[in-house]
Coordinates of C-alpha atoms in Angstrom, one line a residue:
X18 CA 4.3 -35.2 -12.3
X19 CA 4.6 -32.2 -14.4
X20 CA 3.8 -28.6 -12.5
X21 CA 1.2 -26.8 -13.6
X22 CA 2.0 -22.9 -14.6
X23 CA 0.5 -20.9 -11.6
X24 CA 2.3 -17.7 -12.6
X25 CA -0.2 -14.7 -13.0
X26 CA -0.4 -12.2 -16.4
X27 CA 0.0 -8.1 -15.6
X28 CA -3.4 -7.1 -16.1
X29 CA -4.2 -4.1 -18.0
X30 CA -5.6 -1.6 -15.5
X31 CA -7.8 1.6 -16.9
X32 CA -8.3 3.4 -14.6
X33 CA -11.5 4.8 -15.9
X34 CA -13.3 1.4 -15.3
X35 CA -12.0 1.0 -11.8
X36 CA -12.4 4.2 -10.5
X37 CA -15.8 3.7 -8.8
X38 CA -14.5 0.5 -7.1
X39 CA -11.0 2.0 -6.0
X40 CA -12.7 4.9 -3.9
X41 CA -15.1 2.5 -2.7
X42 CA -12.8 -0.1 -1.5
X43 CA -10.0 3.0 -0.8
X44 CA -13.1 3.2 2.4
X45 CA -13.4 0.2 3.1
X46 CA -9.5 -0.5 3.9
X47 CA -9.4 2.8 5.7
X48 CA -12.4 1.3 8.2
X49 CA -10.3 -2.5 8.2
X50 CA -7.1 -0.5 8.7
X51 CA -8.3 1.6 11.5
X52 CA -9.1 -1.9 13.2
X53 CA -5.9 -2.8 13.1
X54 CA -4.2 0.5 14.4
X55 CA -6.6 0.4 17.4
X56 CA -5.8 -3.8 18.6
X57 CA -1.9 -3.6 17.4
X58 CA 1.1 -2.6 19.6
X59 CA 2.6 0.4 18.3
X60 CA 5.2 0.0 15.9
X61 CA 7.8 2.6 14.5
X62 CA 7.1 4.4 11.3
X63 CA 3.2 3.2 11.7
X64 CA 4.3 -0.4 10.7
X65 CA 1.5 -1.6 13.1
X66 CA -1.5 0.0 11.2
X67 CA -0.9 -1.6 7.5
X68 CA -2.5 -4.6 5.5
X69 CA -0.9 -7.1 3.5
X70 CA -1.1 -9.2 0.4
X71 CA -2.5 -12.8 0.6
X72 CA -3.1 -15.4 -2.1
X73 CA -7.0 -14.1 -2.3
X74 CA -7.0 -10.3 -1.8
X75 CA -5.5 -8.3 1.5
X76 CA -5.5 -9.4 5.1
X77 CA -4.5 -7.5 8.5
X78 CA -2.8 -10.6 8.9
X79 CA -2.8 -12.2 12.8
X80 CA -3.7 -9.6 15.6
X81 CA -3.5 -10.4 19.2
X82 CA -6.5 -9.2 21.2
X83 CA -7.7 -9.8 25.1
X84 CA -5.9 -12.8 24.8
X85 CA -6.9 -13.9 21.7
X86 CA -6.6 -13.9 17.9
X87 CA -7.9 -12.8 14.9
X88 CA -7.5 -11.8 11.6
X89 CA -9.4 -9.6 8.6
X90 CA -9.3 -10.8 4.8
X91 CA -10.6 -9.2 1.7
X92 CA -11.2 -11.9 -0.3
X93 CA -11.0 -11.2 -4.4
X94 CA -12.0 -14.6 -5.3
X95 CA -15.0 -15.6 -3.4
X96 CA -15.6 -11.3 -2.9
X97 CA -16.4 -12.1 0.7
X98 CA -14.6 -10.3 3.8
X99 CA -13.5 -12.6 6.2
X100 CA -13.0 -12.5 10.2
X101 CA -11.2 -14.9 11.9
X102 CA -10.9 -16.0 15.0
X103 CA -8.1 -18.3 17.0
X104 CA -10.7 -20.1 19.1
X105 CA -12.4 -21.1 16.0
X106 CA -15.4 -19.1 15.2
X107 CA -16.1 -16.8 12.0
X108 CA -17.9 -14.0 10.4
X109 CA -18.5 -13.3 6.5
X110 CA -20.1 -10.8 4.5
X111 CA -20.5 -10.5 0.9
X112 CA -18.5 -7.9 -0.8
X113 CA -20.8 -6.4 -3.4
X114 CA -22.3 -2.9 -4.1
X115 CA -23.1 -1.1 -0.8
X116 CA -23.0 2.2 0.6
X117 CA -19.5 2.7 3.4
X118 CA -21.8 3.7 5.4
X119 CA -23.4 0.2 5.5
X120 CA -20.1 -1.7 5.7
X121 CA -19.3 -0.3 8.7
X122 CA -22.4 -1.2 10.1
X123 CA -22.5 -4.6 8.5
X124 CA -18.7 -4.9 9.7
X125 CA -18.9 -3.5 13.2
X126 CA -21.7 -6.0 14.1
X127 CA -19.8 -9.1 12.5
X128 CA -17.3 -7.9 14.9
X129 CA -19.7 -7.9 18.3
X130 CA -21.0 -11.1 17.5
X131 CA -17.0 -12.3 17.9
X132 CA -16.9 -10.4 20.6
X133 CA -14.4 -8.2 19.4
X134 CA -15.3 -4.9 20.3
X135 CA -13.0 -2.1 18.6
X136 CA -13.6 2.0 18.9
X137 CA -11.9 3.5 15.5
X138 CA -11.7 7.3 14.5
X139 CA -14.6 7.3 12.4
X140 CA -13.1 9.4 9.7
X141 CA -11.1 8.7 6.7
X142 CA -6.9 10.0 6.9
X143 CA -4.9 11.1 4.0
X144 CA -8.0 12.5 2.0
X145 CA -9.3 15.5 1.1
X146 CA -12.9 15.1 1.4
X147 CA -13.3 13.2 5.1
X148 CA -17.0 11.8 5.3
X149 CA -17.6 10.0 8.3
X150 CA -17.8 6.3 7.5
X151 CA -21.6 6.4 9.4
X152 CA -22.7 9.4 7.0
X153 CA -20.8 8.2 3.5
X154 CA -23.5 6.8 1.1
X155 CA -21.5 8.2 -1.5
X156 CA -19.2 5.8 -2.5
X157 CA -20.9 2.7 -2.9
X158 CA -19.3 0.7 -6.3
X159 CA -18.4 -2.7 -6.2
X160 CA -17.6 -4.6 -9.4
X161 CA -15.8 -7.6 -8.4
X162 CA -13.8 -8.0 -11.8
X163 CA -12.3 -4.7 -10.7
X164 CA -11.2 -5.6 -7.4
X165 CA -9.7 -8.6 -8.6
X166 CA -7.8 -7.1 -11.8
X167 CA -5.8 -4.7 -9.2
X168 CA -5.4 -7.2 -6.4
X169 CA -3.5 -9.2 -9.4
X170 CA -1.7 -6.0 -10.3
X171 CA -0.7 -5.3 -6.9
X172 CA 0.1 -9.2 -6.7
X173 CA 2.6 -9.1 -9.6
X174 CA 4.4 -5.8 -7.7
X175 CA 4.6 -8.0 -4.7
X176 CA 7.0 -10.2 -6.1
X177 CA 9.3 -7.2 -7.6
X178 CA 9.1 -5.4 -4.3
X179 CA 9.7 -8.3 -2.2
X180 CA 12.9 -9.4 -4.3
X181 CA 14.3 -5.6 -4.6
X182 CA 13.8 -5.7 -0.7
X183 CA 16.4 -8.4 -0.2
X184 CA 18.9 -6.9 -1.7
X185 CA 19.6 -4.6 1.1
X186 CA 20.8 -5.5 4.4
X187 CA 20.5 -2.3 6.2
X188 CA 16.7 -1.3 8.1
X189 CA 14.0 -1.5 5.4
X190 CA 10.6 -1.8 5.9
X191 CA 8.1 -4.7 4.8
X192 CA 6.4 -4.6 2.0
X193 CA 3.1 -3.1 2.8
X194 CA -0.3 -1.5 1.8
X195 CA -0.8 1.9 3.5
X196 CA -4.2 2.5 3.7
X197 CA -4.2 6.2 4.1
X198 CA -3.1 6.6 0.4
X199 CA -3.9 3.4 -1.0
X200 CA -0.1 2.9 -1.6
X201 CA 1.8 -1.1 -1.7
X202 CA 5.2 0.2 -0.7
X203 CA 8.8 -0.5 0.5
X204 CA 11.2 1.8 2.7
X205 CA 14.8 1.8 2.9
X206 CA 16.8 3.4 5.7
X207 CA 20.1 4.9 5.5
X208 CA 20.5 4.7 9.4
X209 CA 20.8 8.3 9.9
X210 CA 18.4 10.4 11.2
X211 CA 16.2 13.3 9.2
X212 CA 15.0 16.3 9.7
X213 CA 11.5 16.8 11.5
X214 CA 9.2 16.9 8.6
X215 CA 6.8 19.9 7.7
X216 CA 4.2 17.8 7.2
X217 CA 1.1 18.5 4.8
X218 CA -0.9 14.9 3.7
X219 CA -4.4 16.0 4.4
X220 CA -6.3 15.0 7.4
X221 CA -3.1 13.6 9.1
X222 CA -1.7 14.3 12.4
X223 CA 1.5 15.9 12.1
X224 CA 3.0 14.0 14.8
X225 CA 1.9 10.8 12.8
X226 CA 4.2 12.3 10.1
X227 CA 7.0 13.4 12.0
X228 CA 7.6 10.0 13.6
X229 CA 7.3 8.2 10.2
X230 CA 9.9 10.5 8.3
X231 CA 12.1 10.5 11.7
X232 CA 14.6 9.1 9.5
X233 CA 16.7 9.5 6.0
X234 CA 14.8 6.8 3.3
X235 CA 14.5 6.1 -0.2
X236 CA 10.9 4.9 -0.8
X237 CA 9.1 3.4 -3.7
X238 CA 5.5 2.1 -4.2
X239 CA 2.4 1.3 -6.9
X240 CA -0.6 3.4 -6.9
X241 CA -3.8 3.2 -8.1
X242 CA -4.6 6.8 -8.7
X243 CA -7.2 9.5 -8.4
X244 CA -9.5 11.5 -10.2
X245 CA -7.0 14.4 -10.3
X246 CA -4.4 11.3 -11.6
X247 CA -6.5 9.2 -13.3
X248 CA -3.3 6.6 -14.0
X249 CA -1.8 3.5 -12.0
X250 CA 1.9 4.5 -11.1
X251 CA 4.9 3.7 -9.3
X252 CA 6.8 6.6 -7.5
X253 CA 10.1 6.6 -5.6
X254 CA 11.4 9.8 -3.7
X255 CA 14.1 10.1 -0.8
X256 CA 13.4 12.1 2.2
X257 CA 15.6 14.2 2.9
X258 CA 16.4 14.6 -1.0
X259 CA 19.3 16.3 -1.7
X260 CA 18.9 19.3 -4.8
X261 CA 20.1 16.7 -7.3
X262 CA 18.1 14.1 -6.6
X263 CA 16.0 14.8 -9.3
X264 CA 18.2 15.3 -11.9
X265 CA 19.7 12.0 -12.0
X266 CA 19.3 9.6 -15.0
X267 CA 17.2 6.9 -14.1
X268 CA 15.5 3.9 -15.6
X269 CA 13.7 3.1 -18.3
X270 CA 13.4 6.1 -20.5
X271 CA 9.7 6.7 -19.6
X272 CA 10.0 7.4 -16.1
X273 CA 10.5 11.2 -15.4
X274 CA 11.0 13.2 -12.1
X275 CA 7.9 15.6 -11.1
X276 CA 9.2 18.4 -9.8
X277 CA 5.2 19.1 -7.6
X278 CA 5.8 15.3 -6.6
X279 CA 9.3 15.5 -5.7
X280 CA 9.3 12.1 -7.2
X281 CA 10.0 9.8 -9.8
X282 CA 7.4 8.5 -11.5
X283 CA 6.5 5.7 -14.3
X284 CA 3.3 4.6 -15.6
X285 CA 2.3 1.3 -14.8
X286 CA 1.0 1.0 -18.2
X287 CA 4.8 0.9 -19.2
X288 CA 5.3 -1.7 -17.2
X289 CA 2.7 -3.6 -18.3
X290 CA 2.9 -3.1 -21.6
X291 CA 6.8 -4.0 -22.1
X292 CA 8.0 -7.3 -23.1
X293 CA 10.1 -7.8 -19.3
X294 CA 7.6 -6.2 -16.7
X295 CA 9.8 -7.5 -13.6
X296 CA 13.5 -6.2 -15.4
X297 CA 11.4 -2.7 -16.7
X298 CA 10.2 -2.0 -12.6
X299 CA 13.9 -4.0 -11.3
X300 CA 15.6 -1.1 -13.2
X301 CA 13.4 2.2 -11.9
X302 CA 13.5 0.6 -8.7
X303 CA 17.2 0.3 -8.5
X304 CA 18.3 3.4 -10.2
X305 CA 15.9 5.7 -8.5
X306 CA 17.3 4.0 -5.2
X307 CA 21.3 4.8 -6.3
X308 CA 20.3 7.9 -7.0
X309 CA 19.0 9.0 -3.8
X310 CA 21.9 6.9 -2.4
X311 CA 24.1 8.5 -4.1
X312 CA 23.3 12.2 -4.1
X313 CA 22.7 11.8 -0.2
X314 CA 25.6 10.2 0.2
X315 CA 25.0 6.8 2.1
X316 CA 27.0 4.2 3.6
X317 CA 26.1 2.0 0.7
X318 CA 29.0 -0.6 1.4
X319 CA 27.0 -1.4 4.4
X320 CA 23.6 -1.5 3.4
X321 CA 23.8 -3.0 0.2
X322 CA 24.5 -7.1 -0.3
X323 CA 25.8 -6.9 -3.5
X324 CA 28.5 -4.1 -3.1
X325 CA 30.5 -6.2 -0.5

């Protein structure tokens, strides 16, 4: 039997159009997230508090709780959120246009009727403007086609991410979706430590920050953007970066290093637009690592598979 193409397009993202939905749904992962941080064992670097991609949208994936088991999806396809449960029973709610304030609500209750019972910090982290989720009738846009055009975006960085992630052997984090800044990310390690960090993301405990930059990475990610960055991107930065960091050549010709950032950057409309998506982000992603790697001087013979 001949196999059917199941591959997925990069979808043009304009930011513009998905803007009301982003800092709607940005709110709604930050109240999911939270869930998670509260029922999960601690992990190092945060590990324990992130999301994941899934086939339909993002999921907490599995989390142990008083002896049981459940799980949280977002759901892109059917635009329903989805809870769980090991023992067999379920909740759903429609995703569609409603205040935060009323998912939470609408969440927290699907949760009691499980008998899950969860206290979060009732306040967004990593933003600027933190509205309690109770009091936030603000942001309240849902447009499914939205949701589901950067779920596939994010779907189509999966696989790059996940692939660029094998090639190294040393400590490297999952792929991941941090909730705090809407970021799908992946961490490499050099295996020395860093620094203590100064801190600075807004509305973020500065021991939370300390511990996740305890050690020397090179990090890269895809983000959505903001109003005050109204464009998709992918960034990659080291921390500790060394003074030349940013002067290295790196790939392809549009990315460029912002010196506010202290990152590399490249549109994701370069990506997209380019006749090899995968080989355009392959080579930012690799030459942006080497040259953290190489102007911090790492052990790259042993955390590298191709180099032995």
């Amino acid at each position: 039997m001949e196999s059917k193409d199941t591959s997925l397009p990069w979808p043009v993202l304009n930011f513009g159009e998905l803007q009301d939905t982003i800092e709607t749904l940005h709110q709604w992962l930050q109240i999911v997230g939270k869930i998670r941080l509260r029922t999960m064992p601690w992990q190092n670097h945060s590990w324990h508090t992130t999301l994941y991609l899934s086939p339909h949208g993002f999921t907490t994936q599995g989390i142990p709780h008083q002896g049981g088991f459940f799980q949280i999806d977002f759901d892109f396809m059917q635009h329903q959120l989805i809870i769980s449960c090991a023992h067999g029973a379920s909740q759903r709610m429609d995703l569609r246009p409603m205040t935060v304030a009323d998912f939470y609500r609408e969440l927290f209750e699907k949760l009691s009727k499980l008998g899950i019972i969860v206290n979060i910090h009732g306040s967004p982290n990593e933003l600027e403007t933190a509205i309690p989720f109770k009091e936030n009738t603000i942001n309240k846009s849902y447009d499914p086609n939205a949701a589901h055009t950067l779920w596939q975006a994010m779907a189509k960085v999966q696989a790059v991410f996940s692939r660029f992630r094998s090639e190294f052997i040393g400590k490297c984090s999952p792929v991941h979706l941090f909730w705090g800044a809407f970021d799908l990310a992946v961490t490499r390690f050099s295996g020395r430590s860093a620094p203590l960090h100064a801190g600075g993301a807004p509305n973020m405990p500065l021991e939370v920050m300390q511990e996740a930059y305890s050690k020397e990475v090179s990090s890269a990610g895809f983000w959505p953007g903001s109003k005050d960055f109204p464009s998709p991107i992918f960034y990659a930065y080291a921390y500790p970066a060394d003074p030349l960091f940013g002067e290295q050549k790196v790939l392809p010709k549009e990315a460029f290093y912002s010196v506010e950032m202290g990152e590399f950057i490249l549109k994701y409309e370069n990506v997209q637009e380019s006749k090899d998506p995968e080989g355009i982000l392959w080579d930012f992603l690799q030459s942006t690592y080497k040259a953290a790697a190489i102007t911090s001087k790492w052990n790259r013979s042993d955390l590298e598979r191709d180099i032995h």
